[in-house]
Coordinates of C-alpha atoms in Angstrom, one line a residue:
N1 CA 0.0 0.0 0.0
R2 CA 1.8 3.1 -1.3
M3 CA -0.2 5.5 0.9
A4 CA 0.7 3.7 4.1
L5 CA 4.3 3.5 3.1
L6 CA 4.3 7.3 2.3
L7 CA 2.7 8.0 5.7
L8 CA 5.3 5.8 7.5
H9 CA 8.1 7.8 5.9
L10 CA 6.4 11.1 6.7
G11 CA 5.8 10.0 10.3
N12 CA 9.5 9.1 10.6
F13 CA 10.4 12.5 9.2
H14 CA 8.2 14.2 11.8
R15 CA 9.5 11.9 14.6
D16 CA 13.2 12.7 13.7
G17 CA 12.2 16.4 13.9
Q18 CA 10.7 15.7 17.3
N19 CA 7.2 16.7 16.2
Y20 CA 5.7 13.6 17.9
D21 CA 2.0 14.6 17.5
K22 CA 2.4 14.8 13.7
A23 CA 4.4 11.6 13.6
N24 CA 1.8 9.8 15.6
A25 CA -1.0 11.1 13.4
C26 CA 0.8 9.8 10.3
Y27 CA 1.4 6.4 11.8
E28 CA -2.3 6.1 13.0
Q29 CA -3.6 7.0 9.5
A30 CA -1.2 4.5 7.9
V31 CA -2.3 1.7 10.2
E32 CA -6.0 2.5 9.4
N33 CA -5.2 2.1 5.7
L34 CA -3.6 -1.3 6.3
Q35 CA -5.9 -2.8 8.9
S36 CA -8.4 -4.1 6.4
S37 CA -5.7 -6.1 4.6
D38 CA -3.8 -9.2 5.6
P39 CA -1.0 -8.8 8.2
C40 CA 2.0 -7.5 6.4
G41 CA 5.5 -6.3 7.2
L42 CA 4.6 -2.7 6.7
L43 CA 1.8 -3.0 9.3
A44 CA 4.2 -4.6 11.7
N45 CA 6.8 -1.9 11.1
L46 CA 4.2 0.8 11.6
L47 CA 3.1 -0.7 14.9
S48 CA 6.7 -0.9 15.9
E49 CA 7.4 2.7 15.1
M50 CA 4.2 3.8 17.0
G51 CA 5.3 1.7 20.1
I52 CA 8.8 3.2 19.9
L53 CA 7.4 6.7 19.7
N54 CA 5.3 6.0 22.7
Y55 CA 8.3 4.6 24.5
F56 CA 10.2 7.9 23.9
Q57 CA 7.2 9.9 25.0
R58 CA 7.0 7.7 28.2
E59 CA 3.4 6.7 27.3
W60 CA 3.9 3.2 28.7
E61 CA 0.4 1.8 28.3
E62 CA 0.1 2.9 24.7
A63 CA 3.6 1.5 24.0
V64 CA 2.7 -1.9 25.4
V65 CA -0.3 -2.2 23.1
C66 CA 1.5 -1.1 20.0
L67 CA 4.7 -3.2 20.7
N68 CA 2.7 -6.3 21.5
E69 CA 0.6 -5.9 18.3
S70 CA 3.9 -5.4 16.4
I71 CA 5.5 -8.5 17.8
D72 CA 2.4 -10.6 17.2
T73 CA 2.2 -9.3 13.6
F74 CA 5.9 -10.1 13.0
T75 CA 5.4 -13.6 14.4
T76 CA 2.4 -14.2 12.3
I77 CA 4.2 -13.1 9.1
Y78 CA 7.7 -14.6 9.6
G79 CA 7.2 -17.3 12.2
K80 CA 9.0 -17.8 15.4
E81 CA 12.4 -18.0 13.7
G82 CA 12.1 -14.9 11.7
M83 CA 13.9 -11.7 12.4
S84 CA 14.0 -8.0 11.5
C85 CA 15.5 -4.8 12.9
N86 CA 12.1 -3.4 13.9
W87 CA 11.1 -6.7 15.5
A88 CA 14.2 -6.7 17.6
S89 CA 13.6 -3.0 18.5
S90 CA 10.0 -3.8 19.5
L91 CA 11.2 -6.7 21.8
I92 CA 13.8 -4.6 23.6
A93 CA 11.5 -1.6 23.8
L94 CA 8.8 -3.8 25.3
G95 CA 11.3 -5.2 27.8
L96 CA 12.3 -1.6 28.8
V97 CA 8.6 -0.5 29.1
N98 CA 7.9 -3.6 31.3
G99 CA 10.8 -2.6 33.5
E100 CA 9.3 0.9 33.9
L101 CA 5.9 -0.6 34.8
G102 CA 7.5 -3.1 37.1
N103 CA 6.2 -6.1 35.1
G104 CA 8.0 -9.3 35.4
E105 CA 8.5 -10.0 31.7
K106 CA 11.2 -7.4 31.3
D107 CA 14.2 -9.8 31.0
K108 CA 12.3 -12.2 28.7
Y109 CA 11.9 -9.5 26.0
L110 CA 15.4 -8.0 26.5
D111 CA 16.9 -11.4 26.1
Q112 CA 14.8 -12.2 23.0
G113 CA 15.7 -8.8 21.4
L114 CA 19.4 -9.2 22.1
E115 CA 19.4 -12.7 20.7
M116 CA 17.7 -11.4 17.5
I117 CA 20.3 -8.7 17.2
Q118 CA 23.0 -11.3 17.4
R119 CA 21.4 -13.2 14.6
L120 CA 21.0 -10.1 12.5
E121 CA 24.6 -9.1 13.0
F122 CA 25.7 -12.6 12.2
D123 CA 23.8 -12.5 9.0
G124 CA 25.4 -9.2 8.1
Y125 CA 22.5 -6.8 8.7
A126 CA 23.4 -3.3 9.7
L127 CA 21.7 -2.2 12.9
L128 CA 19.0 0.1 11.5
N129 CA 16.5 2.5 13.0
H130 CA 16.7 2.6 16.7
L131 CA 18.3 -0.8 17.0
D132 CA 21.7 0.3 18.1
F133 CA 20.2 2.6 20.8
F134 CA 18.0 -0.3 22.0
K135 CA 20.9 -2.7 22.0
K136 CA 22.8 -0.4 24.3
Q137 CA 19.8 0.2 26.5
A138 CA 19.2 -3.5 26.9
L139 CA 22.8 -4.3 27.7
T140 CA 22.7 -1.5 30.3
A141 CA 19.5 -2.8 31.9
I142 CA 20.9 -6.3 32.0
G143 CA 24.2 -5.1 33.5
Q144 CA 22.4 -3.1 36.2
K145 CA 20.4 -6.2 37.2
R146 CA 23.6 -8.4 37.4
K147 CA 25.3 -5.8 39.7
R148 CA 22.6 -6.1 42.3

């Protein structure tokens, strides 16, 4: 869907300019355009971007919804052994959000995200989008836990 793809890029442009309200509006409109179709990578990426935006805005509950939907959509499309940069970002972001909320599944998602990053790096993928940032955040969070 070309319109959804255009809206994704426009949303990313606004996000990078820290105009989060406009970014979120673009993402929401793009998701609306795609929800009547079968699950696709573009929808999963949009949900991931929305969840990451919510993470940066510290809107934890909204982040949990978007990130879970993103992870579920990636799993539906690619199966449990699939991988993508946005998928790994979603896993780590969800782990960090769960940490902020005091939920017990923080480590599960951090570990899954870091494992996916290792597979991506092994296969020669560059760490795209926010993935390098989330990799560092996850390693910091895990390191803090081990120091206790």
